[in-house]
Short mmCIF file of C-alpha atoms in Angstrom, two decimals:
data_model
loop_
_atom_site.label_atom_id
_atom_site.label_comp_id
_atom_site.label_asym_id
_atom_site.label_seq_id
_atom_site.Cartn_x
_atom_site.Cartn_y
_atom_site.Cartn_z
CA MET A 1 -0.18 0.05 -0.20
CA LYS A 2 3.41 1.79 0.77
CA PHE A 3 4.04 1.68 -2.53
CA ILE A 4 0.74 2.70 -4.54
CA ALA A 5 0.38 5.89 -1.96
CA THR A 6 4.19 6.87 -3.48
CA ALA A 7 3.28 6.12 -6.97
CA ALA A 8 -0.55 7.79 -6.48
CA ALA A 9 1.37 10.68 -5.62
CA LEU A 10 4.28 11.15 -8.33
CA ILE A 11 1.91 10.04 -10.86
CA ALA A 12 -0.19 13.81 -9.31
CA LEU A 13 2.35 16.18 -9.53
CA ALA A 14 1.65 16.40 -13.47
CA SER A 15 -1.63 17.86 -13.12
CA SER A 16 -0.34 20.03 -9.17
CA ALA A 17 2.00 22.15 -11.47
CA THR A 18 1.42 22.05 -15.83
CA ALA A 19 4.28 23.87 -16.35
CA ALA A 20 6.19 21.97 -14.06
CA PHE A 21 4.96 18.71 -15.20
CA SER A 22 7.92 17.02 -17.40
CA SER A 23 8.04 13.74 -19.39
CA CYS A 24 11.63 12.10 -19.33
CA GLY A 25 9.83 8.93 -20.80
CA SER A 26 11.16 8.58 -24.90
CA SER A 27 8.61 8.48 -28.45
CA THR A 28 9.32 4.77 -28.06
CA ASP A 29 7.16 4.54 -24.45
CA SER A 30 4.10 2.30 -25.05
CA PHE A 31 2.67 5.03 -22.43
CA HIS A 32 1.49 8.56 -24.18
CA LEU A 33 0.33 10.56 -21.25
CA GLY A 34 -2.65 12.44 -22.18
CA SER A 35 -3.84 14.40 -19.26
CA ILE A 36 -4.22 13.56 -15.37
CA SER A 37 -6.14 14.76 -12.74
CA TYR A 38 -7.20 14.14 -9.22
CA THR A 39 -8.78 15.28 -5.97
CA PRO A 40 -8.61 16.73 -3.83
CA ASN A 41 -6.19 19.18 -5.00
CA PRO A 42 -3.74 20.16 -3.45
CA PRO A 43 -3.16 15.89 -1.50
CA LYS A 44 -3.79 16.04 1.81
CA VAL A 45 -1.68 14.06 4.58
CA GLY A 46 -3.84 10.89 5.89
CA GLN A 47 -6.65 11.79 3.67
CA ASN A 48 -7.44 9.33 0.31
CA LEU A 49 -6.17 10.72 -3.14
CA CYS A 50 -8.14 9.60 -5.92
CA ILE A 51 -6.10 9.69 -9.27
CA THR A 52 -7.13 9.87 -13.50
CA LEU A 53 -5.30 9.12 -16.06
CA ASN A 54 -5.65 9.21 -19.64
CA GLY A 55 -3.40 8.71 -22.22
CA SER A 56 -2.62 6.25 -25.34
CA LEU A 57 -1.08 2.08 -24.57
CA SER A 58 0.52 1.14 -27.64
CA LYS A 59 1.51 -1.80 -26.24
CA PRO A 60 -0.91 -4.09 -23.48
CA VAL A 61 0.95 -3.69 -19.46
CA THR A 62 1.77 -7.52 -18.68
CA THR A 63 2.20 -9.53 -15.31
CA GLY A 64 5.81 -8.80 -13.48
CA SER A 65 5.40 -5.18 -15.01
CA GLN A 66 7.75 -2.86 -12.13
CA ILE A 67 7.58 0.58 -10.95
CA ARG A 68 10.76 1.72 -9.54
CA VAL A 69 9.62 5.99 -7.59
CA THR A 70 12.50 7.92 -6.46
CA ALA A 71 11.98 11.19 -4.11
CA THR A 72 14.26 13.61 -3.98
CA PHE A 73 14.57 16.49 -1.41
CA TRP A 74 17.41 19.74 -2.75
CA GLY A 75 19.51 17.11 -4.53
CA ILE A 76 19.93 14.81 -1.97
CA ASN A 77 17.37 11.26 -2.18
CA VAL A 78 15.23 10.49 0.04
CA TYR A 79 12.82 7.45 -1.00
CA ASP A 80 13.59 4.91 -3.82
CA GLN A 81 11.44 1.69 -4.18
CA THR A 82 10.59 -1.17 -6.21
CA ALA A 83 7.47 -2.60 -6.88
CA ASP A 84 5.14 -4.75 -9.34
CA LEU A 85 3.11 -2.42 -10.56
CA CYS A 86 0.23 -4.49 -11.39
CA ALA A 87 0.32 -5.93 -7.02
CA GLY A 88 -0.63 -1.68 -7.19
CA LEU A 89 -3.54 -2.34 -9.43
CA VAL A 90 -5.02 -5.79 -7.96
CA GLY A 91 -8.53 -5.05 -7.07
CA GLY A 92 -8.46 -1.91 -9.14
CA ALA A 93 -10.46 -1.72 -12.66
CA ASN A 94 -7.82 -2.42 -14.90
CA PRO A 95 -4.85 -4.64 -12.50
CA CYS A 96 -3.17 -6.25 -15.41
CA PRO A 97 -2.79 -6.88 -18.62
CA ILE A 98 -4.30 -3.63 -19.24
CA ALA A 99 -5.50 -3.77 -23.24
CA THR A 100 -3.74 -1.05 -25.50
CA THR A 101 -8.02 -0.32 -25.79
CA THR A 102 -7.59 0.88 -22.03
CA THR A 103 -7.35 5.02 -22.22
CA THR A 104 -8.16 5.96 -18.75
CA VAL A 105 -7.52 4.46 -15.18
CA THR A 106 -8.79 5.84 -11.72
CA GLN A 107 -6.55 4.76 -8.62
CA CYS A 108 -7.28 5.75 -5.18
CA ILE A 109 -5.59 4.74 -2.64
CA THR A 110 -4.71 7.20 1.27
CA VAL A 111 -1.49 9.22 1.68
CA PRO A 112 0.54 8.06 4.75
CA SER A 113 0.71 10.48 7.30
CA ASN A 114 4.96 9.60 6.88
CA VAL A 115 4.52 12.10 3.85
CA PRO A 116 5.88 16.07 4.95
CA ALA A 117 3.17 18.12 4.37
CA GLY A 118 4.69 21.81 3.09
CA VAL A 119 7.48 20.71 1.34
CA SER A 120 8.44 19.77 -2.09
CA LEU A 121 10.05 16.87 -3.01
CA THR A 122 10.56 16.56 -7.16
CA LEU A 123 9.16 12.70 -7.57
CA LYS A 124 10.13 10.22 -10.88
CA ALA A 125 8.44 7.40 -11.40
CA VAL A 126 9.47 4.99 -14.14
CA ALA A 127 7.30 2.15 -15.37
CA THR A 128 8.19 -1.44 -17.24
CA ASN A 129 7.24 -3.96 -18.92
CA ALA A 130 7.65 -8.14 -17.92
CA ASP A 131 10.12 -7.16 -21.25
CA ALA A 132 12.05 -3.97 -20.24
CA SER A 133 10.34 -2.36 -22.14
CA ARG A 134 9.53 1.41 -20.76
CA ILE A 135 5.52 2.22 -20.48
CA PHE A 136 6.39 5.89 -19.20
CA CYS A 137 8.97 8.30 -16.74
CA ILE A 138 7.00 11.43 -15.52
CA ASN A 139 8.76 13.44 -12.90
CA GLY A 140 8.49 16.75 -10.96
CA PRO A 141 7.66 18.25 -7.92
CA LEU A 142 4.72 17.65 -5.31
CA THR A 143 3.81 19.32 -2.36
CA PHE A 144 1.79 17.94 0.14
CA SER A 145 -0.81 19.93 2.65
CA ASN A 146 -2.05 18.73 6.18
#
């Protein structure tokens, strides 16, 4: 659950500051992000956060896919975790495999109470499929509120 919260927080960063959001991916990535929305805005420590991703998927996301989430504060690595991407989606509307016809995915999580409020973290998420091809890479700043 901690992984899902961190991944969701990273995904949420894209709409917290559109100008600051950037894709660190390439044209060979299998997921191309169209938009991200979430509620509440800003995300609140200890409360539910629902994230909706819209985009296009050119290759199915398969069982065995991984996501690595890192967070830095002033260049110092404060978080680094790799987890099974599909395990985070179990019980959701889109468990793996995720077909290329899927254009919208929504996931709700509870933001852990140990996430610091008011501090801007630089977050990065890189997801890879079971065959090691990259699904997506996104990064940018995110600040949570109380």
